[in-house]
Structure formats: structure tokens, C-alpha cells
PDB file of C-alpha atoms and ligand atoms in Angstrom:
ATOM      1  CA  MET A   1     -14.406  -2.813   7.857  1.00  0.00           C
ATOM      2  CA  PRO A   2     -12.236   0.347   7.937  1.00  0.00           C
ATOM      3  CA  ALA A   3      -8.712   0.606   6.585  1.00  0.00           C
ATOM      4  CA  ILE A   4      -5.976   0.189   9.190  1.00  0.00           C
ATOM      5  CA  ASP A   5      -4.114   3.338  10.208  1.00  0.00           C
ATOM      6  CA  ALA A   6      -0.545   2.318   9.387  1.00  0.00           C
ATOM      7  CA  ALA A   7       2.843   3.509   8.123  1.00  0.00           C
ATOM      8  CA  PRO A   8       3.671   4.523   5.448  1.00  0.00           C
ATOM      9  CA  TYR A   9      -0.031   4.931   4.570  1.00  0.00           C
ATOM     10  CA  SER A  10      -3.337   3.306   5.411  1.00  0.00           C
ATOM     11  CA  PHE A  11      -3.598  -0.460   4.897  1.00  0.00           C
ATOM     12  CA  PRO A  12      -6.549  -1.500   2.683  1.00  0.00           C
ATOM     13  CA  PHE A  13      -7.779  -4.221   5.023  1.00  0.00           C
ATOM     14  CA  GLU A  14     -10.025  -6.912   3.506  1.00  0.00           C
ATOM     15  CA  PRO A  15     -10.882  -9.271   6.386  1.00  0.00           C
ATOM     16  CA  ALA A  16     -12.138 -12.098   4.163  1.00  0.00           C
ATOM     17  CA  ARG A  17      -8.808 -12.136   2.310  1.00  0.00           C
ATOM     18  CA  ALA A  18      -6.606 -11.650   5.379  1.00  0.00           C
ATOM     19  CA  ALA A  19      -4.916 -13.985   7.830  1.00  0.00           C
ATOM     20  CA  LEU A  20      -3.409 -13.280  11.223  1.00  0.00           C
ATOM     21  CA  LEU A  21      -0.019 -15.032  11.061  1.00  0.00           C
ATOM     22  CA  ILE A  22       1.556 -15.595  14.477  1.00  0.00           C
ATOM     23  CA  ILE A  23       5.181 -16.606  14.129  1.00  0.00           C
ATOM     24  CA  ASP A  24       7.039 -18.904  16.527  1.00  0.00           C
ATOM     25  CA  MET A  25       5.521 -17.759  19.846  1.00  0.00           C
ATOM     26  CA  GLN A  26       7.012 -20.898  21.374  1.00  0.00           C
ATOM     27  CA  ARG A  27       8.290 -21.695  24.824  1.00  0.00           C
ATOM     28  CA  ASP A  28      11.706 -22.370  23.227  1.00  0.00           C
ATOM     29  CA  PHE A  29      12.003 -18.675  22.397  1.00  0.00           C
ATOM     30  CA  LEU A  30      10.084 -17.027  25.245  1.00  0.00           C
ATOM     31  CA  GLU A  31      10.997 -19.092  28.309  1.00  0.00           C
ATOM     32  CA  PRO A  32      14.303 -19.905  30.037  1.00  0.00           C
ATOM     33  CA  GLY A  33      16.019 -23.124  28.969  1.00  0.00           C
ATOM     34  CA  GLY A  34      14.974 -23.146  25.315  1.00  0.00           C
ATOM     35  CA  PHE A  35      16.647 -22.377  22.020  1.00  0.00           C
ATOM     36  CA  GLY A  36      16.702 -18.607  22.506  1.00  0.00           C
ATOM     37  CA  ALA A  37      18.440 -18.954  25.843  1.00  0.00           C
ATOM     38  CA  ALA A  38      20.846 -21.577  24.406  1.00  0.00           C
ATOM     39  CA  LEU A  39      21.954 -18.936  21.904  1.00  0.00           C
ATOM     40  CA  GLY A  40      22.844 -16.686  24.829  1.00  0.00           C
ATOM     41  CA  ASN A  41      19.798 -14.426  24.726  1.00  0.00           C
ATOM     42  CA  GLU A  42      17.750 -12.783  27.486  1.00  0.00           C
ATOM     43  CA  VAL A  43      14.319 -14.264  26.770  1.00  0.00           C
ATOM     44  CA  GLY A  44      12.482 -11.680  28.857  1.00  0.00           C
ATOM     45  CA  HIS A  45      12.897  -9.164  26.024  1.00  0.00           C
ATOM     46  CA  LEU A  46      10.249 -10.968  23.975  1.00  0.00           C
ATOM     47  CA  ARG A  47       7.510 -11.252  26.545  1.00  0.00           C
ATOM     48  CA  GLY A  48       6.085  -7.760  25.960  1.00  0.00           C
ATOM     49  CA  ALA A  49       4.624  -9.028  22.674  1.00  0.00           C
ATOM     50  CA  ILE A  50       2.411 -11.619  24.382  1.00  0.00           C
ATOM     51  CA  ALA A  51      -0.448  -9.458  25.701  1.00  0.00           C
ATOM     52  CA  PRO A  52      -0.926  -7.349  22.531  1.00  0.00           C
ATOM     53  CA  THR A  53      -0.807 -10.487  20.373  1.00  0.00           C
ATOM     54  CA  ARG A  54      -3.372 -12.158  22.603  1.00  0.00           C
ATOM     55  CA  ALA A  55      -5.701  -9.156  22.210  1.00  0.00           C
ATOM     56  CA  VAL A  56      -5.401  -9.246  18.411  1.00  0.00           C
ATOM     57  CA  LEU A  57      -5.854 -13.031  18.390  1.00  0.00           C
ATOM     58  CA  THR A  58      -9.064 -12.716  20.411  1.00  0.00           C
ATOM     59  CA  ALA A  59     -10.389  -9.969  18.117  1.00  0.00           C
ATOM     60  CA  ALA A  60      -9.460 -11.858  14.943  1.00  0.00           C
ATOM     61  CA  ARG A  61     -11.262 -14.967  16.188  1.00  0.00           C
ATOM     62  CA  ALA A  62     -14.347 -12.893  17.031  1.00  0.00           C
ATOM     63  CA  ALA A  63     -14.285 -11.236  13.588  1.00  0.00           C
ATOM     64  CA  GLY A  64     -13.883 -14.575  11.795  1.00  0.00           C
ATOM     65  CA  VAL A  65     -10.460 -13.669  10.395  1.00  0.00           C
ATOM     66  CA  CYS A  66      -8.294 -16.677   9.467  1.00  0.00           C
ATOM     67  CA  VAL A  67      -5.626 -17.425  12.089  1.00  0.00           C
ATOM     68  CA  ILE A  68      -2.429 -19.350  11.330  1.00  0.00           C
ATOM     69  CA  HIS A  69       0.356 -20.199  13.778  1.00  0.00           C
ATOM     70  CA  THR A  70       3.919 -21.255  13.012  1.00  0.00           C
ATOM     71  CA  ARG A  71       6.498 -23.174  15.035  1.00  0.00           C
ATOM     72  CA  GLU A  72      10.203 -23.428  14.282  1.00  0.00           C
ATOM     73  CA  GLY A  73      11.543 -26.904  14.991  1.00  0.00           C
ATOM     74  CA  HIS A  74      12.811 -30.203  13.718  1.00  0.00           C
ATOM     75  CA  ARG A  75      11.934 -33.864  13.412  1.00  0.00           C
ATOM     76  CA  PRO A  76      13.004 -35.937  16.421  1.00  0.00           C
ATOM     77  CA  ASP A  77      15.558 -37.735  14.218  1.00  0.00           C
ATOM     78  CA  LEU A  78      16.865 -34.289  13.118  1.00  0.00           C
ATOM     79  CA  ALA A  79      16.753 -35.475   9.499  1.00  0.00           C
ATOM     80  CA  ASP A  80      15.520 -32.014   8.422  1.00  0.00           C
ATOM     81  CA  LEU A  81      18.251 -30.135  10.317  1.00  0.00           C
ATOM     82  CA  HIS A  82      21.011 -28.825   8.094  1.00  0.00           C
ATOM     83  CA  PRO A  83      24.431 -29.503   9.666  1.00  0.00           C
ATOM     84  CA  ALA A  84      25.147 -25.798   9.152  1.00  0.00           C
ATOM     85  CA  LYS A  85      22.184 -24.791  11.331  1.00  0.00           C
ATOM     86  CA  ARG A  86      23.159 -27.290  14.024  1.00  0.00           C
ATOM     87  CA  ARG A  87      26.783 -26.154  14.077  1.00  0.00           C
ATOM     88  CA  ARG A  88      26.116 -22.419  13.892  1.00  0.00           C
ATOM     89  CA  GLY A  89      27.398 -20.493  16.872  1.00  0.00           C
ATOM     90  CA  ASN A  90      29.560 -23.238  18.399  1.00  0.00           C
ATOM     91  CA  HIS A  91      27.240 -23.303  21.410  1.00  0.00           C
ATOM     92  CA  ALA A  92      27.690 -25.918  24.132  1.00  0.00           C
ATOM     93  CA  THR A  93      23.973 -26.733  23.949  1.00  0.00           C
ATOM     94  CA  THR A  94      22.169 -26.714  20.641  1.00  0.00           C
ATOM     95  CA  ILE A  95      19.224 -28.065  18.630  1.00  0.00           C
ATOM     96  CA  GLY A  96      18.343 -31.620  19.591  1.00  0.00           C
ATOM     97  CA  ASP A  97      20.176 -31.519  22.923  1.00  0.00           C
ATOM     98  CA  ALA A  98      18.363 -32.083  26.220  1.00  0.00           C
ATOM     99  CA  GLY A  99      17.176 -28.990  28.067  1.00  0.00           C
ATOM    100  CA  PRO A 100      14.787 -28.246  30.930  1.00  0.00           C
ATOM    101  CA  MET A 101      11.827 -28.187  28.498  1.00  0.00           C
ATOM    102  CA  GLY A 102      12.902 -31.306  26.606  1.00  0.00           C
ATOM    103  CA  ARG A 103      15.104 -31.548  23.532  1.00  0.00           C
ATOM    104  CA  ILE A 104      15.748 -28.079  22.154  1.00  0.00           C
ATOM    105  CA  LEU A 105      13.666 -27.061  19.108  1.00  0.00           C
ATOM    106  CA  VAL A 106      12.426 -30.612  18.509  1.00  0.00           C
ATOM    107  CA  ARG A 107       8.793 -31.214  17.542  1.00  0.00           C
ATOM    108  CA  GLY A 108       6.693 -32.782  20.269  1.00  0.00           C
ATOM    109  CA  GLU A 109       8.908 -31.550  23.110  1.00  0.00           C
ATOM    110  CA  ALA A 110       7.503 -29.195  25.758  1.00  0.00           C
ATOM    111  CA  GLY A 111       9.717 -26.303  24.694  1.00  0.00           C
ATOM    112  CA  HIS A 112       8.585 -26.535  21.086  1.00  0.00           C
ATOM    113  CA  ALA A 113       4.978 -25.819  22.029  1.00  0.00           C
ATOM    114  CA  ILE A 114       3.289 -22.487  21.498  1.00  0.00           C
ATOM    115  CA  ILE A 115       3.012 -20.600  24.805  1.00  0.00           C
ATOM    116  CA  PRO A 116      -0.296 -21.278  26.579  1.00  0.00           C
ATOM    117  CA  GLU A 117      -1.446 -17.640  26.298  1.00  0.00           C
ATOM    118  CA  LEU A 118      -1.562 -17.984  22.499  1.00  0.00           C
ATOM    119  CA  ALA A 119      -2.410 -21.665  22.121  1.00  0.00           C
ATOM    120  CA  PRO A 120      -4.104 -22.552  18.825  1.00  0.00           C
ATOM    121  CA  ILE A 121      -7.743 -23.646  18.856  1.00  0.00           C
ATOM    122  CA  GLU A 122      -9.639 -26.057  16.620  1.00  0.00           C
ATOM    123  CA  GLY A 123      -9.613 -24.932  12.986  1.00  0.00           C
ATOM    124  CA  GLU A 124      -6.412 -22.861  13.182  1.00  0.00           C
ATOM    125  CA  ALA A 125      -3.590 -24.201  11.033  1.00  0.00           C
ATOM    126  CA  VAL A 126      -0.226 -24.745  12.716  1.00  0.00           C
ATOM    127  CA  ILE A 127       2.736 -24.691  10.338  1.00  0.00           C
ATOM    128  CA  ASP A 128       5.849 -26.587  11.415  1.00  0.00           C
ATOM    129  CA  LYS A 129       8.858 -24.982   9.783  1.00  0.00           C
ATOM    130  CA  PRO A 130      12.493 -26.105   9.846  1.00  0.00           C
ATOM    131  CA  GLY A 131      13.844 -22.722   8.763  1.00  0.00           C
ATOM    132  CA  LYS A 132      13.446 -19.081   9.632  1.00  0.00           C
ATOM    133  CA  GLY A 133      10.957 -18.341   6.854  1.00  0.00           C
ATOM    134  CA  ALA A 134       7.459 -19.838   7.137  1.00  0.00           C
ATOM    135  CA  PHE A 135       7.266 -20.553   3.384  1.00  0.00           C
ATOM    136  CA  TYR A 136      10.472 -22.596   3.177  1.00  0.00           C
ATOM    137  CA  ALA A 137       9.777 -26.369   3.231  1.00  0.00           C
ATOM    138  CA  THR A 138       6.184 -25.962   4.476  1.00  0.00           C
ATOM    139  CA  ASP A 139       2.641 -26.063   3.065  1.00  0.00           C
ATOM    140  CA  LEU A 140       1.860 -22.473   4.102  1.00  0.00           C
ATOM    141  CA  ALA A 141       1.577 -21.232   0.494  1.00  0.00           C
ATOM    142  CA  ALA A 142      -0.887 -23.993  -0.373  1.00  0.00           C
ATOM    143  CA  ILE A 143      -3.017 -23.274   2.696  1.00  0.00           C
ATOM    144  CA  LEU A 144      -3.129 -19.533   1.975  1.00  0.00           C
ATOM    145  CA  ALA A 145      -4.019 -20.164  -1.687  1.00  0.00           C
ATOM    146  CA  ALA A 146      -6.800 -22.577  -0.761  1.00  0.00           C
ATOM    147  CA  ARG A 147      -8.325 -19.961   1.536  1.00  0.00           C
ATOM    148  CA  GLY A 148      -7.964 -17.087  -0.933  1.00  0.00           C
ATOM    149  CA  ILE A 149      -5.690 -15.149   1.408  1.00  0.00           C
ATOM    150  CA  SER A 150      -3.735 -12.205  -0.016  1.00  0.00           C
ATOM    151  CA  GLN A 151      -3.106 -10.115   3.120  1.00  0.00           C
ATOM    152  CA  LEU A 152      -1.084 -11.067   6.208  1.00  0.00           C
ATOM    153  CA  LEU A 153      -1.260  -9.390   9.607  1.00  0.00           C
ATOM    154  CA  ILE A 154       1.999 -10.504  11.200  1.00  0.00           C
ATOM    155  CA  ALA A 155       2.866 -11.014  14.880  1.00  0.00           C
ATOM    156  CA  GLY A 156       5.566 -13.074  16.558  1.00  0.00           C
ATOM    157  CA  VAL A 157       9.246 -13.429  17.242  1.00  0.00           C
ATOM    158  CA  THR A 158      11.886 -12.457  16.532  1.00  0.00           C
ATOM    159  CA  THR A 159      11.343  -9.310  14.509  1.00  0.00           C
ATOM    160  CA  GLU A 160      14.595  -9.355  12.547  1.00  0.00           C
ATOM    161  CA  VAL A 161      14.882 -13.132  12.174  1.00  0.00           C
ATOM    162  CA  CYS A 162      11.771 -15.279  11.573  1.00  0.00           C
ATOM    163  CA  VAL A 163       9.331 -12.378  11.231  1.00  0.00           C
ATOM    164  CA  HIS A 164      11.491 -10.600   8.662  1.00  0.00           C
ATOM    165  CA  THR A 165      12.422 -13.745   6.744  1.00  0.00           C
ATOM    166  CA  THR A 166       8.745 -14.693   6.474  1.00  0.00           C
ATOM    167  CA  LEU A 167       7.722 -11.138   5.588  1.00  0.00           C
ATOM    168  CA  ARG A 168      10.268 -11.049   2.766  1.00  0.00           C
ATOM    169  CA  GLU A 169       9.184 -14.446   1.473  1.00  0.00           C
ATOM    170  CA  ALA A 170       5.533 -13.310   1.553  1.00  0.00           C
ATOM    171  CA  ASN A 171       6.282  -9.994  -0.129  1.00  0.00           C
ATOM    172  CA  ASP A 172       7.990 -11.728  -3.039  1.00  0.00           C
ATOM    173  CA  ARG A 173       4.988 -14.056  -3.361  1.00  0.00           C
ATOM    174  CA  GLY A 174       2.589 -11.137  -3.790  1.00  0.00           C
ATOM    175  CA  PHE A 175       1.115 -10.791  -0.310  1.00  0.00           C
ATOM    176  CA  ASP A 176       0.325  -7.433   1.295  1.00  0.00           C
ATOM    177  CA  CYS A 177       1.871  -7.649   4.759  1.00  0.00           C
ATOM    178  CA  LEU A 178       1.288  -5.555   7.846  1.00  0.00           C
ATOM    179  CA  VAL A 179       3.673  -6.067  10.777  1.00  0.00           C
ATOM    180  CA  MET A 180       2.279  -5.188  14.204  1.00  0.00           C
ATOM    181  CA  SER A 181       4.912  -3.195  16.055  1.00  0.00           C
ATOM    182  CA  ASP A 182       3.979  -4.245  19.599  1.00  0.00           C
ATOM    183  CA  CYS A 183       3.067  -7.857  18.699  1.00  0.00           C
ATOM    184  CA  THR A 184       6.620  -8.558  17.557  1.00  0.00           C
ATOM    185  CA  GLY A 185       9.847  -8.536  19.544  1.00  0.00           C
ATOM    186  CA  SER A 186      13.571  -9.103  19.451  1.00  0.00           C
ATOM    187  CA  TYR A 187      16.245 -10.052  21.952  1.00  0.00           C
ATOM    188  CA  PHE A 188      17.840  -6.809  20.748  1.00  0.00           C
ATOM    189  CA  PRO A 189      15.584  -3.722  21.058  1.00  0.00           C
ATOM    190  CA  GLU A 190      17.690  -1.842  18.513  1.00  0.00           C
ATOM    191  CA  PHE A 191      17.212  -4.624  15.946  1.00  0.00           C
ATOM    192  CA  HIS A 192      13.443  -4.567  16.568  1.00  0.00           C
ATOM    193  CA  ALA A 193      13.311  -0.831  15.852  1.00  0.00           C
ATOM    194  CA  ALA A 194      15.496  -1.114  12.746  1.00  0.00           C
ATOM    195  CA  ALA A 195      13.593  -4.137  11.425  1.00  0.00           C
ATOM    196  CA  LEU A 196      10.279  -2.297  11.710  1.00  0.00           C
ATOM    197  CA  ALA A 197      11.724   0.809  10.063  1.00  0.00           C
ATOM    198  CA  MET A 198      12.922  -1.311   7.119  1.00  0.00           C
ATOM    199  CA  VAL A 199       9.387  -2.546   6.424  1.00  0.00           C
ATOM    200  CA  SER A 200       7.695   0.792   5.835  1.00  0.00           C
ATOM    201  CA  ALA A 201      10.678   2.739   4.426  1.00  0.00           C
ATOM    202  CA  GLN A 202      10.814   3.594   0.724  1.00  0.00           C
ATOM    203  CA  GLY A 203       7.036   3.847   0.487  1.00  0.00           C
ATOM    204  CA  GLY A 204       6.524   0.443   2.115  1.00  0.00           C
ATOM    205  CA  ILE A 205       9.226  -1.616   0.436  1.00  0.00           C
ATOM    206  CA  PHE A 206       8.152  -4.731   2.371  1.00  0.00           C
ATOM    207  CA  GLY A 207       4.708  -3.593   3.540  1.00  0.00           C
ATOM    208  CA  TRP A 208       3.066  -1.755   6.399  1.00  0.00           C
ATOM    209  CA  VAL A 209       3.683  -1.274  10.140  1.00  0.00           C
ATOM    210  CA  ALA A 210       1.008  -0.473  12.710  1.00  0.00           C
ATOM    211  CA  PRO A 211       0.470  -0.835  16.445  1.00  0.00           C
ATOM    212  CA  SER A 212      -2.010  -3.459  17.581  1.00  0.00           C
ATOM    213  CA  ALA A 213      -4.420  -0.692  18.642  1.00  0.00           C
ATOM    214  CA  ALA A 214      -4.903   0.291  14.991  1.00  0.00           C
ATOM    215  CA  VAL A 215      -5.615  -3.322  14.023  1.00  0.00           C
ATOM    216  CA  LEU A 216      -7.996  -3.747  16.953  1.00  0.00           C
ATOM    217  CA  ALA A 217      -9.855  -0.595  15.880  1.00  0.00           C
ATOM    218  CA  ALA A 218     -10.351  -2.034  12.410  1.00  0.00           C
ATOM    219  CA  LEU A 219     -11.439  -5.421  13.755  1.00  0.00           C
ATOM    220  CA  ALA A 220     -13.935  -3.972  16.236  1.00  0.00           C
TER     221      ALA A 220
HETATM  222  N1  LIG B   1      17.485 -16.333  17.200  1.00  0.00           N
HETATM  223  C1  LIG B   1      16.453 -15.608  16.819  1.00  0.00           C
HETATM  224  O1  LIG B   1      16.413 -14.389  17.000  1.00  0.00           O
HETATM  225  N2  LIG B   1      15.384 -16.195  16.225  1.00  0.00           N
HETATM  226  C2  LIG B   1      15.264 -17.497  15.826  1.00  0.00           C
HETATM  227  O2  LIG B   1      16.201 -18.287  15.909  1.00  0.00           O
HETATM  228  N3  LIG B   1      14.049 -17.892  15.351  1.00  0.00           N
HETATM  229  C3  LIG B   1      12.958 -17.050  15.238  1.00  0.00           C
HETATM  230  O3  LIG B   1      13.090 -15.848  15.082  1.00  0.00           O
HETATM  231  N4  LIG B   1      11.736 -17.599  15.357  1.00  0.00           N
END
């Protein structure tokens, strides 16, 4: 398996030690009426990441690379929702309130589900996370350790929020992370660009950045 052509230099891809980590590609972020929209965002900005992520997901499955999905959300009784997170923003509609896809960001509701284009299949772990980072208050670290994973190929939304928080958590835990530039997205295009630039700056302070085409070439 070839190295992946990436910035700031080529990524030493080891498929048996790598996982494709797809972060929060949920209806609540990508469709009208969910959490993203409740925060005042234009959800259409994120949808460009769907097709490239689907292509990488298909290739990873075919190559036998571990696939892990995450979902941001809370228990129906909201017992794991910090009051600070619920209050933040002073929005009229917030986490736990009724929306067109069910209660916003609540596990089991329609809006909490991963979008159908990227739905998990049998054998793929789904991590339910109450925070922005996928390591906080989850069993992700245990699952990665059990599978001998040391490299993460990261897709998902949003680039500067849950992708970056997870990337930083992973970096401090010793993982080599590659963020796919077209498989991630932000409600703010300028934040997406800056967040990607921060990853590979300073010799790769947080890791590597590459377009999905470079990952697909390595997986082929
Ligand atoms: N608001 C925003 O940009 N993101 C989130 O709230 N969660 C994730 O990024 N998944």
C-alpha cells in the first residue's frame, strides 16, 4: 500500500493499523430542522462533503480498513447534557426541544441518525458522544486500542468544531491523523480553510491534510 500524498509531507499509511473515522455526519447537522439549523446555520454548506466521504467509505470497506462512525447527541433524559451546553447561544430552540426530525440532538430521534448515504453497516462501531471531541466520555480509545489502531483518516463535520476537537484529542493520545480536505466541511468556508491550514502548519503540528483523491489512490 503506497504512502498517501499529503501536506506537509507524505503520510506513511499502514492500512492494518488505520481507521477511517467519520465524525457526526448526522441529519441534525446536514439537514434543515436539526441542531445546526437551530444554531442559525445554513446546513447546505456541509453537503459537499457527502459524496467524497461516501467514495472513501466504499474504498475503505473494500480494502478491509477499519471504519468507525461518531454521533453527537444526548440521552433522552438529557442527564449527560451540561447546563452550559444547553444554555449556550440563548437560542429559542435548543438540544432536547422538539423539531421536524424529532427532539434535537437526542439519541434515537430521526435527526440524530447518520445520513442514509453514509449509514454504518454490520461490524462498524458507532460512537455516541456527548461532547465535541470523540474521546471525551466515550469508549473510542478502548476500541482503537483493542484493534491496534494508531492512524486515523478523518472525515466529517464540522471542520473547526468536532473534527478539530477530535483531531487534537487524538494527536495528544499519540495517533497519526490525516484530515481529508473535501470530506470535511464547515458552515463557514473561511473557518474550514483556516482549520485545515492549522493541521499541517509547523511541519504538521496536528497531522496531515490530503484530498480524498490521494486517499483513494492509496486504497486502490
Ligand atoms: N456547531 C458546529 O459547528 N458543530 C457542532 O456543534 N458539532 C459538530 O461539529 N459535530
